[in-house]
Amino acid sequence: MSTLQTLHDVPLLMCSSEGETIHGEREALDLIGDAGYQGARWVVVPAGRLGESFFRLETRVAGDIVQKFANYRLGLVVLGDVSRHTEASSALRDFVRECNRGNQTWFVSDTEELGARLKG
């Protein structure tokens, strides 16, 4: 279940840690539709909800999902510890670093870090 929350005047669709695993574009489009319906500007997805293929860049799943969010002008936040994945892949570590430099996709460890990013 996802809920709409506001943090620093920014509407966020907060996905619960339980629920369907996000394996690709189909599940991403479901979240995008839900976010649009509820008026969210960002979708916050717990890292544990993302399928393993998201964290293997050669599958192109992460790129496809990030691109879908960009096309619909919605931000994507991956919430939680992804260090297990970034320690295993320098390419993923670089991807996370580059995403966090921008304003479209962020990887944050917790809601406090998200709040600090939204506050600016």
PDB file of C-alpha atoms in Angstrom:
ATOM      1  CA  MET A   1       0.000   0.000   0.000  1.00  0.00           C
ATOM      2  CA  SER A   2       1.246   3.466  -0.859  1.00  0.00           C
ATOM      3  CA  THR A   3       0.373   6.646   0.987  1.00  0.00           C
ATOM      4  CA  LEU A   4       0.636  10.298   0.051  1.00  0.00           C
ATOM      5  CA  GLN A   5       2.754  12.284   2.502  1.00  0.00           C
ATOM      6  CA  THR A   6       4.128  15.799   2.415  1.00  0.00           C
ATOM      7  CA  LEU A   7       7.672  16.594   3.484  1.00  0.00           C
ATOM      8  CA  HIS A   8       8.909  20.197   3.278  1.00  0.00           C
ATOM      9  CA  ASP A   9       5.860  21.061   1.158  1.00  0.00           C
ATOM     10  CA  VAL A  10       6.724  18.337  -1.378  1.00  0.00           C
ATOM     11  CA  PRO A  11       4.062  15.663  -1.999  1.00  0.00           C
ATOM     12  CA  LEU A  12       5.569  12.165  -1.871  1.00  0.00           C
ATOM     13  CA  LEU A  13       4.038   8.818  -2.706  1.00  0.00           C
ATOM     14  CA  MET A  14       5.547   6.621   0.010  1.00  0.00           C
ATOM     15  CA  CYS A  15       5.536   2.953  -0.957  1.00  0.00           C
ATOM     16  CA  SER A  16       5.339   0.461   1.870  1.00  0.00           C
ATOM     17  CA  SER A  17       8.079  -2.081   2.357  1.00  0.00           C
ATOM     18  CA  GLU A  18       5.561  -4.859   1.741  1.00  0.00           C
ATOM     19  CA  GLY A  19       4.100  -5.272  -1.680  1.00  0.00           C
ATOM     20  CA  GLU A  20       4.816  -6.330  -5.204  1.00  0.00           C
ATOM     21  CA  THR A  21       8.459  -6.479  -6.202  1.00  0.00           C
ATOM     22  CA  ILE A  22       9.314  -3.927  -8.846  1.00  0.00           C
ATOM     23  CA  HIS A  23      10.886  -5.926 -11.639  1.00  0.00           C
ATOM     24  CA  GLY A  24      10.567  -3.490 -14.510  1.00  0.00           C
ATOM     25  CA  GLU A  25       8.653  -0.877 -16.417  1.00  0.00           C
ATOM     26  CA  ARG A  26       5.195  -2.377 -15.856  1.00  0.00           C
ATOM     27  CA  GLU A  27       5.400  -2.046 -12.084  1.00  0.00           C
ATOM     28  CA  ALA A  28       7.061   1.370 -12.431  1.00  0.00           C
ATOM     29  CA  LEU A  29       4.164   2.575 -14.598  1.00  0.00           C
ATOM     30  CA  ASP A  30       1.713   1.405 -11.932  1.00  0.00           C
ATOM     31  CA  LEU A  31       3.540   3.562  -9.370  1.00  0.00           C
ATOM     32  CA  ILE A  32       3.705   6.500 -11.784  1.00  0.00           C
ATOM     33  CA  GLY A  33      -0.043   6.260 -12.391  1.00  0.00           C
ATOM     34  CA  ASP A  34      -0.753   6.096  -8.666  1.00  0.00           C
ATOM     35  CA  ALA A  35       1.548   9.067  -8.022  1.00  0.00           C
ATOM     36  CA  GLY A  36      -0.079  11.124 -10.759  1.00  0.00           C
ATOM     37  CA  TYR A  37      -3.559  10.327  -9.474  1.00  0.00           C
ATOM     38  CA  GLN A  38      -2.614  11.370  -5.939  1.00  0.00           C
ATOM     39  CA  GLY A  39      -0.665  14.475  -6.983  1.00  0.00           C
ATOM     40  CA  ALA A  40       2.777  13.318  -5.839  1.00  0.00           C
ATOM     41  CA  ARG A  41       5.969  14.847  -7.237  1.00  0.00           C
ATOM     42  CA  TRP A  42       8.261  12.070  -5.981  1.00  0.00           C
ATOM     43  CA  VAL A  43       7.814   8.334  -5.516  1.00  0.00           C
ATOM     44  CA  VAL A  44       9.724   6.808  -2.599  1.00  0.00           C
ATOM     45  CA  VAL A  45      10.440   3.104  -3.041  1.00  0.00           C
ATOM     46  CA  PRO A  46      12.115   0.989  -0.352  1.00  0.00           C
ATOM     47  CA  ALA A  47      15.252  -0.617  -1.790  1.00  0.00           C
ATOM     48  CA  GLY A  48      13.940  -4.023  -0.746  1.00  0.00           C
ATOM     49  CA  ARG A  49      10.988  -3.681  -3.130  1.00  0.00           C
ATOM     50  CA  LEU A  50      13.310  -3.490  -6.143  1.00  0.00           C
ATOM     51  CA  GLY A  51      14.135  -6.742  -7.884  1.00  0.00           C
ATOM     52  CA  GLU A  52      17.738  -7.891  -8.010  1.00  0.00           C
ATOM     53  CA  SER A  53      17.903  -7.087 -11.724  1.00  0.00           C
ATOM     54  CA  PHE A  54      17.514  -3.383 -10.890  1.00  0.00           C
ATOM     55  CA  PHE A  55      20.909  -3.466  -9.215  1.00  0.00           C
ATOM     56  CA  ARG A  56      22.643  -5.230 -12.123  1.00  0.00           C
ATOM     57  CA  LEU A  57      23.086  -2.435 -14.637  1.00  0.00           C
ATOM     58  CA  GLU A  58      23.753  -4.794 -17.526  1.00  0.00           C
ATOM     59  CA  THR A  59      20.067  -5.787 -17.391  1.00  0.00           C
ATOM     60  CA  ARG A  60      19.089  -2.160 -18.181  1.00  0.00           C
ATOM     61  CA  VAL A  61      16.198  -2.411 -15.710  1.00  0.00           C
ATOM     62  CA  ALA A  62      17.390   0.530 -13.583  1.00  0.00           C
ATOM     63  CA  GLY A  63      17.886   2.710 -16.647  1.00  0.00           C
ATOM     64  CA  ASP A  64      14.467   1.820 -18.038  1.00  0.00           C
ATOM     65  CA  ILE A  65      12.732   2.566 -14.743  1.00  0.00           C
ATOM     66  CA  VAL A  66      14.600   5.829 -14.172  1.00  0.00           C
ATOM     67  CA  GLN A  67      13.780   6.900 -17.742  1.00  0.00           C
ATOM     68  CA  LYS A  68      10.064   6.192 -17.231  1.00  0.00           C
ATOM     69  CA  PHE A  69      10.028   8.435 -14.176  1.00  0.00           C
ATOM     70  CA  ALA A  70      11.884  11.149 -16.085  1.00  0.00           C
ATOM     71  CA  ASN A  71       9.437  10.923 -18.992  1.00  0.00           C
ATOM     72  CA  TYR A  72       6.547  11.542 -16.610  1.00  0.00           C
ATOM     73  CA  ARG A  73       8.462  14.282 -14.765  1.00  0.00           C
ATOM     74  CA  LEU A  74       8.336  12.452 -11.455  1.00  0.00           C
ATOM     75  CA  GLY A  75      11.233  12.022  -9.095  1.00  0.00           C
ATOM     76  CA  LEU A  76      12.260   8.579  -7.897  1.00  0.00           C
ATOM     77  CA  VAL A  77      13.773   7.952  -4.487  1.00  0.00           C
ATOM     78  CA  VAL A  78      15.287   4.593  -3.588  1.00  0.00           C
ATOM     79  CA  LEU A  79      15.093   4.477   0.192  1.00  0.00           C
ATOM     80  CA  GLY A  80      17.362   2.244   2.236  1.00  0.00           C
ATOM     81  CA  ASP A  81      20.746   0.614   2.283  1.00  0.00           C
ATOM     82  CA  VAL A  82      22.051  -0.389  -1.149  1.00  0.00           C
ATOM     83  CA  SER A  83      25.662  -0.826  -0.010  1.00  0.00           C
ATOM     84  CA  ARG A  84      25.569  -4.588  -0.600  1.00  0.00           C
ATOM     85  CA  HIS A  85      24.944  -3.872  -4.261  1.00  0.00           C
ATOM     86  CA  THR A  86      27.311  -0.911  -4.651  1.00  0.00           C
ATOM     87  CA  GLU A  87      30.163  -2.794  -2.979  1.00  0.00           C
ATOM     88  CA  ALA A  88      29.764  -5.549  -5.562  1.00  0.00           C
ATOM     89  CA  SER A  89      29.664  -3.227  -8.588  1.00  0.00           C
ATOM     90  CA  SER A  90      31.741  -0.141  -9.297  1.00  0.00           C
ATOM     91  CA  ALA A  91      29.395   0.685 -12.202  1.00  0.00           C
ATOM     92  CA  LEU A  92      26.400   0.714  -9.851  1.00  0.00           C
ATOM     93  CA  ARG A  93      28.355   2.768  -7.324  1.00  0.00           C
ATOM     94  CA  ASP A  94      29.044   5.339 -10.091  1.00  0.00           C
ATOM     95  CA  PHE A  95      25.382   5.250 -11.168  1.00  0.00           C
ATOM     96  CA  VAL A  96      24.209   5.959  -7.617  1.00  0.00           C
ATOM     97  CA  ARG A  97      26.715   8.796  -7.234  1.00  0.00           C
ATOM     98  CA  GLU A  98      25.624  10.390 -10.527  1.00  0.00           C
ATOM     99  CA  CYS A  99      21.937  10.032  -9.693  1.00  0.00           C
ATOM    100  CA  ASN A 100      22.474  11.709  -6.327  1.00  0.00           C
ATOM    101  CA  ARG A 101      24.086  14.706  -8.038  1.00  0.00           C
ATOM    102  CA  GLY A 102      20.918  15.386  -9.991  1.00  0.00           C
ATOM    103  CA  ASN A 103      17.306  16.248  -9.269  1.00  0.00           C
ATOM    104  CA  GLN A 104      15.556  13.238 -10.789  1.00  0.00           C
ATOM    105  CA  THR A 105      16.625  10.082  -8.950  1.00  0.00           C
ATOM    106  CA  TRP A 106      18.086   9.818  -5.472  1.00  0.00           C
ATOM    107  CA  PHE A 107      19.386   6.958  -3.391  1.00  0.00           C
ATOM    108  CA  VAL A 108      19.001   7.858   0.296  1.00  0.00           C
ATOM    109  CA  SER A 109      19.536   5.793   3.418  1.00  0.00           C
ATOM    110  CA  ASP A 110      16.538   7.039   5.432  1.00  0.00           C
ATOM    111  CA  THR A 111      13.741   9.604   5.588  1.00  0.00           C
ATOM    112  CA  GLU A 112      15.943  12.057   7.493  1.00  0.00           C
ATOM    113  CA  GLU A 113      18.375  12.144   4.574  1.00  0.00           C
ATOM    114  CA  LEU A 114      15.437  12.529   2.182  1.00  0.00           C
ATOM    115  CA  GLY A 115      14.115  15.430   4.236  1.00  0.00           C
ATOM    116  CA  ALA A 116      17.492  17.159   4.134  1.00  0.00           C
ATOM    117  CA  ARG A 117      17.651  16.749   0.336  1.00  0.00           C
ATOM    118  CA  LEU A 118      14.130  18.105  -0.142  1.00  0.00           C
ATOM    119  CA  LYS A 119      14.792  21.029   2.176  1.00  0.00           C
ATOM    120  CA  GLY A 120      17.719  21.993  -0.017  1.00  0.00           C
TER     121      GLY A 120
END
